[in-house]
Every structure is written in C-alpha cells, then in structure tokens.
Amino acid sequence: MTLSQNGSWIFPEKIEINDIHHYSEQLSRVRFDNDIFFDLSNTHTIHSSFVGFLIIAKKEAERKGGELKLSLSDEMNRLFSLLNIGDFFKD
C-alpha cells in the first residue's frame, strides 16, 4: 500500500494475510478529520481478512466523524456482490 499525494491509500494488485497487520497499524495512526479514500481499482485478489479490515476502517472513520470511500476494481465489485457487502460500503 502506498499513500498518494492527496492522502488516498493505493492498494496493490494482491493483498495477502501478511499485509493486513501493516494496514491495521497504519490505520491506527490516521486522523479522521476528513474522509479516507481507499483505492482498490488495481486490486484483483484479497485475503478474506482484508474484508474485516475494511469493515473496521469504515466503522472507525464513522466513529470519528469521517467516511470511508472506496474505488473498486471489477473483481472487487464482483467479490463485494458475492459476499453481499456492497451496500454496506456504499455512500
């Protein structure tokens, strides 16, 4: 994961279980003065624990007055649909 100049989190093509701990540490350091944007537009494969990370990130952002916004690849849109979690992450 890299941070863009505008503060967006840009995630890699493949997210593995070993990545989740690092993302969680990064999330714990974020100040949610504004919305947080996760760019998954180039992500094709994720470990199932990443879904849990996304849920935690959304709840934490909302708790602190912000909002989690996602940009999803076609693969991630299909996965969210299969898992029936797409509406949970909609604006």
Coordinates of N, CA, C and O in Angstrom, one line a residue:
M1 N 0.8 -1.2 0.0 CA 0.0 0.0 0.0 C 0.9 1.2 0.0 O 1.9 1.3 0.7
T2 N 0.5 2.2 -0.8 CA 1.2 3.5 -0.8 C 0.2 4.6 -0.6 O -1.0 4.4 -0.9
L3 N 0.7 5.7 -0.1 CA -0.2 6.9 0.1 C 0.1 7.8 -1.1 O 1.3 8.1 -1.4
S4 N -1.0 8.3 -1.7 CA -0.8 9.2 -2.8 C -0.6 10.6 -2.2 O -0.8 10.8 -1.0
Q5 N -0.3 11.6 -3.0 CA -0.1 13.0 -2.5 C -1.4 13.6 -1.9 O -1.4 14.4 -1.1
N6 N -2.6 13.1 -2.4 CA -3.8 13.6 -1.9 C -4.3 12.8 -0.7 O -5.4 13.0 -0.2
G7 N -3.5 11.9 -0.2 CA -3.9 11.1 1.0 C -4.6 9.8 0.8 O -4.9 9.1 1.7
S8 N -4.8 9.5 -0.5 CA -5.5 8.2 -0.8 C -4.6 7.0 -0.5 O -3.4 7.1 -0.7
W9 N -5.2 6.0 0.0 CA -4.4 4.7 0.2 C -4.6 3.9 -1.1 O -5.7 3.6 -1.5
I10 N -3.4 3.6 -1.8 CA -3.5 2.9 -3.0 C -3.0 1.5 -2.7 O -1.8 1.3 -2.3
F11 N -3.9 0.5 -2.9 CA -3.6 -0.9 -2.6 C -3.0 -1.6 -3.8 O -3.4 -1.3 -4.9
P12 N -2.2 -2.7 -3.5 CA -1.6 -3.4 -4.6 C -2.6 -4.4 -5.3 O -3.7 -4.5 -4.8
E13 N -2.1 -5.0 -6.3 CA -2.9 -6.0 -7.1 C -3.4 -7.2 -6.2 O -4.5 -7.6 -6.4
K14 N -2.5 -7.6 -5.3 CA -2.8 -8.7 -4.5 C -2.5 -8.4 -3.0 O -1.5 -7.9 -2.7
I15 N -3.5 -8.6 -2.2 CA -3.4 -8.4 -0.8 C -3.4 -9.7 0.0 O -4.4 -10.4 -0.1
E16 N -2.3 -9.9 0.7 CA -2.2 -11.2 1.4 C -2.3 -11.0 2.9 O -2.3 -9.9 3.4
I17 N -2.5 -12.1 3.6 CA -2.7 -12.0 5.1 C -1.6 -11.3 5.8 O -1.9 -10.5 6.7
N18 N -0.4 -11.4 5.3 CA 0.7 -10.7 6.0 C 0.6 -9.2 5.9 O 1.3 -8.5 6.6
D19 N -0.1 -8.7 4.9 CA -0.3 -7.3 4.7 C -1.2 -6.6 5.7 O -1.1 -5.4 6.0
I20 N -2.2 -7.4 6.2 CA -3.2 -6.8 7.0 C -2.7 -6.2 8.2 O -3.2 -5.1 8.6
H21 N -1.8 -6.8 8.9 CA -1.2 -6.2 10.1 C -0.6 -4.8 9.9 O -0.9 -3.9 10.6
H22 N 0.1 -4.7 8.8 CA 0.7 -3.4 8.4 C -0.4 -2.4 8.2 O -0.3 -1.2 8.6
Y23 N -1.4 -2.7 7.4 CA -2.5 -1.8 7.2 C -3.2 -1.4 8.4 O -3.6 -0.2 8.6
S24 N -3.4 -2.3 9.4 CA -4.1 -2.0 10.6 C -3.2 -1.0 11.4 O -3.8 -0.1 12.1
E25 N -1.9 -1.2 11.4 CA -1.0 -0.3 12.1 C -1.1 1.1 11.5 O -1.2 2.1 12.2
Q26 N -1.1 1.2 10.2 CA -1.3 2.5 9.5 C -2.6 3.1 9.9 O -2.7 4.3 10.1
L27 N -3.7 2.3 9.9 CA -5.0 2.9 10.2 C -5.0 3.5 11.6 O -5.7 4.5 11.8
S28 N -4.4 2.8 12.5 CA -4.4 3.3 13.9 C -3.7 4.7 14.0 O -4.0 5.4 15.0
R29 N -2.9 5.1 13.1 CA -2.2 6.4 13.1 C -3.0 7.5 12.4 O -2.5 8.6 12.4
V30 N -4.1 7.1 11.7 CA -4.8 8.1 10.9 C -5.7 9.0 11.7 O -6.4 8.5 12.6
R31 N -5.6 10.3 11.4 CA -6.5 11.2 12.0 C -7.7 11.4 11.0 O -7.5 11.7 9.8
F32 N -8.9 11.1 11.4 CA -10.0 11.1 10.5 C -10.7 12.5 10.5 O -11.9 12.6 10.8
D33 N -9.9 13.6 10.2 CA -10.5 14.9 10.2 C -11.4 15.0 8.9 O -12.3 15.8 8.9
N34 N -11.1 14.2 7.9 CA -11.9 14.2 6.7 C -12.2 12.7 6.4 O -11.8 11.8 7.1
D35 N -12.7 12.5 5.2 CA -13.0 11.2 4.7 C -11.6 10.5 4.4 O -10.6 11.2 4.2
I36 N -11.7 9.2 4.4 CA -10.5 8.4 4.0 C -10.8 7.7 2.7 O -11.9 7.2 2.6
F37 N -9.9 7.6 1.8 CA -10.2 7.1 0.5 C -9.2 5.9 0.2 O -8.0 6.0 0.3
F38 N -9.8 4.7 0.0 CA -9.0 3.5 -0.3 C -9.2 3.2 -1.8 O -10.3 3.0 -2.3
D39 N -8.1 3.2 -2.5 CA -8.1 2.9 -4.0 C -7.8 1.5 -4.2 O -6.6 1.1 -4.1
L40 N -8.8 0.7 -4.5 CA -8.6 -0.7 -4.8 C -8.9 -1.0 -6.3 O -9.2 -2.1 -6.7
S41 N -8.7 0.0 -7.1 CA -9.0 -0.1 -8.5 C -8.1 -1.0 -9.3 O -8.4 -1.4 -10.4
N42 N -6.9 -1.2 -8.7 CA -6.0 -2.2 -9.4 C -5.8 -3.5 -8.6 O -5.0 -4.3 -8.9
T43 N -6.7 -3.6 -7.6 CA -6.6 -4.8 -6.7 C -7.5 -5.9 -7.3 O -8.6 -5.7 -7.7
H44 N -6.9 -7.1 -7.5 CA -7.6 -8.2 -8.1 C -7.9 -9.4 -7.1 O -8.8 -10.2 -7.3
T45 N -7.0 -9.5 -6.1 CA -7.1 -10.7 -5.2 C -6.8 -10.2 -3.8 O -5.9 -9.4 -3.5
I46 N -7.7 -10.6 -2.8 CA -7.5 -10.2 -1.5 C -7.7 -11.5 -0.6 O -8.4 -12.4 -0.9
H47 N -7.0 -11.4 0.6 CA -7.2 -12.4 1.6 C -8.5 -12.1 2.3 O -8.8 -10.9 2.4
S48 N -9.2 -13.0 2.8 CA -10.5 -12.8 3.4 C -10.4 -11.9 4.6 O -11.4 -11.1 4.9
S49 N -9.3 -11.8 5.3 CA -9.2 -11.0 6.5 C -9.2 -9.5 6.1 O -9.4 -8.6 6.9
F50 N -8.9 -9.2 4.8 CA -8.9 -7.8 4.4 C -10.4 -7.2 4.4 O -10.5 -6.1 4.7
V51 N -11.4 -8.1 4.2 CA -12.7 -7.6 4.3 C -13.0 -7.1 5.8 O -13.6 -6.1 6.0
G52 N -12.5 -7.9 6.7 CA -12.6 -7.5 8.1 C -11.9 -6.1 8.4 O -12.5 -5.3 9.1
F53 N -10.8 -6.0 7.8 CA -10.0 -4.7 7.9 C -10.9 -3.5 7.3 O -10.9 -2.5 7.9
L54 N -11.5 -3.8 6.2 CA -12.3 -2.7 5.6 C -13.5 -2.3 6.5 O -13.9 -1.2 6.6
I55 N -14.1 -3.4 7.1 CA -15.2 -3.1 8.0 C -14.8 -2.3 9.2 O -15.4 -1.3 9.6
I56 N -13.7 -2.6 9.8 CA -13.1 -1.9 10.9 C -12.8 -0.4 10.5 O -13.1 0.5 11.2
A57 N -12.2 -0.3 9.3 CA -11.8 1.0 8.8 C -13.0 1.9 8.6 O -13.0 3.1 9.0
K58 N -14.1 1.3 8.1 CA -15.3 2.1 7.9 C -15.9 2.5 9.2 O -16.3 3.7 9.4
K59 N -16.0 1.6 10.2 CA -16.6 1.9 11.5 C -15.7 3.0 12.2 O -16.3 3.9 12.9
E60 N -14.4 2.8 12.1 CA -13.5 3.8 12.8 C -13.7 5.2 12.2 O -13.7 6.2 12.9
A61 N -13.7 5.2 10.8 CA -13.9 6.5 10.2 C -15.2 7.2 10.6 O -15.3 8.4 10.9
E62 N -16.3 6.4 10.6 CA -17.6 7.0 11.0 C -17.6 7.4 12.5 O -18.2 8.4 12.8
R63 N -17.0 6.6 13.3 CA -16.9 6.9 14.7 C -16.2 8.3 15.0 O -16.6 9.0 15.9
K64 N -15.3 8.6 14.1 CA -14.5 9.9 14.3 C -15.1 11.0 13.4 O -14.4 12.0 13.2
G65 N -16.2 10.8 12.8 CA -16.9 11.8 12.0 C -16.5 11.8 10.5 O -16.9 12.8 9.8
G66 N -15.8 10.9 10.1 CA -15.4 10.8 8.7 C -16.2 9.7 7.9 O -17.2 9.2 8.5
E67 N -15.7 9.4 6.8 CA -16.4 8.4 5.9 C -15.3 7.7 5.2 O -14.3 8.3 4.7
L68 N -15.5 6.4 5.0 CA -14.6 5.6 4.2 C -15.2 5.5 2.8 O -16.3 5.1 2.6
K69 N -14.3 5.9 1.8 CA -14.8 5.8 0.4 C -13.9 4.9 -0.3 O -12.6 4.9 -0.1
L70 N -14.5 4.1 -1.2 CA -13.7 3.0 -1.9 C -13.8 3.2 -3.4 O -14.9 3.6 -3.9
S71 N -12.7 3.0 -4.1 CA -12.7 2.8 -5.5 C -12.4 1.4 -5.8 O -11.3 0.9 -5.5
L72 N -13.3 0.6 -6.4 CA -13.1 -0.8 -6.6 C -12.8 -1.2 -8.0 O -13.4 -0.7 -8.9
S73 N -12.0 -2.2 -8.2 CA -11.8 -2.9 -9.5 C -13.1 -3.7 -9.8 O -13.9 -4.0 -8.9
D74 N -13.2 -4.1 -11.0 CA -14.3 -5.0 -11.4 C -14.3 -6.3 -10.6 O -15.3 -6.7 -10.1
E75 N -13.1 -6.8 -10.3 CA -13.0 -8.0 -9.5 C -13.5 -7.8 -8.1 O -14.2 -8.6 -7.5
M76 N -13.1 -6.7 -7.5 CA -13.6 -6.3 -6.1 C -15.1 -6.1 -6.1 O -15.8 -6.5 -5.2
N77 N -15.6 -5.4 -7.1 CA -17.1 -5.2 -7.2 C -17.8 -6.6 -7.2 O -18.8 -6.7 -6.6
R78 N -17.3 -7.5 -8.0 CA -17.9 -8.9 -8.1 C -17.8 -9.6 -6.7 O -18.8 -10.1 -6.3
L79 N -16.7 -9.5 -6.1 CA -16.5 -10.1 -4.8 C -17.4 -9.5 -3.8 O -18.1 -10.2 -3.0
F80 N -17.5 -8.2 -3.7 CA -18.4 -7.5 -2.8 C -19.9 -7.9 -3.0 O -20.6 -8.1 -2.1
S81 N -20.2 -8.1 -4.3 CA -21.6 -8.5 -4.6 C -21.8 -10.0 -4.2 O -22.8 -10.3 -3.6
L82 N -20.8 -10.9 -4.4 CA -21.0 -12.2 -4.0 C -21.1 -12.4 -2.4 O -21.8 -13.2 -1.9
L83 N -20.3 -11.5 -1.7 CA -20.3 -11.5 -0.3 C -21.5 -10.7 0.3 O -21.7 -10.7 1.5
N84 N -22.2 -10.1 -0.6 CA -23.4 -9.3 -0.2 C -23.0 -8.2 0.8 O -23.7 -7.9 1.8
I85 N -21.9 -7.5 0.5 CA -21.4 -6.4 1.4 C -21.3 -5.1 0.6 O -20.9 -4.1 1.2
G86 N -21.7 -5.1 -0.6 CA -21.6 -3.9 -1.4 C -22.3 -2.7 -0.9 O -21.8 -1.6 -0.8
D87 N -23.6 -3.0 -0.4 CA -24.4 -1.9 0.1 C -23.8 -1.4 1.4 O -24.0 -0.2 1.7
F88 N -23.2 -2.2 2.2 CA -22.5 -1.7 3.5 C -21.5 -0.6 3.2 O -21.4 0.3 4.0
F89 N -20.8 -0.7 2.1 CA -19.8 0.3 1.8 C -20.2 1.4 0.8 O -19.4 2.2 0.5
K90 N -21.5 1.4 0.5 CA -22.0 2.5 -0.4 C -22.1 3.8 0.4 O -22.3 3.8 1.6
D91 N -22.0 4.8 -0.4 CA -22.1 6.2 0.3 C -23.5 6.4 0.8 O -24.5 5.9 0.4

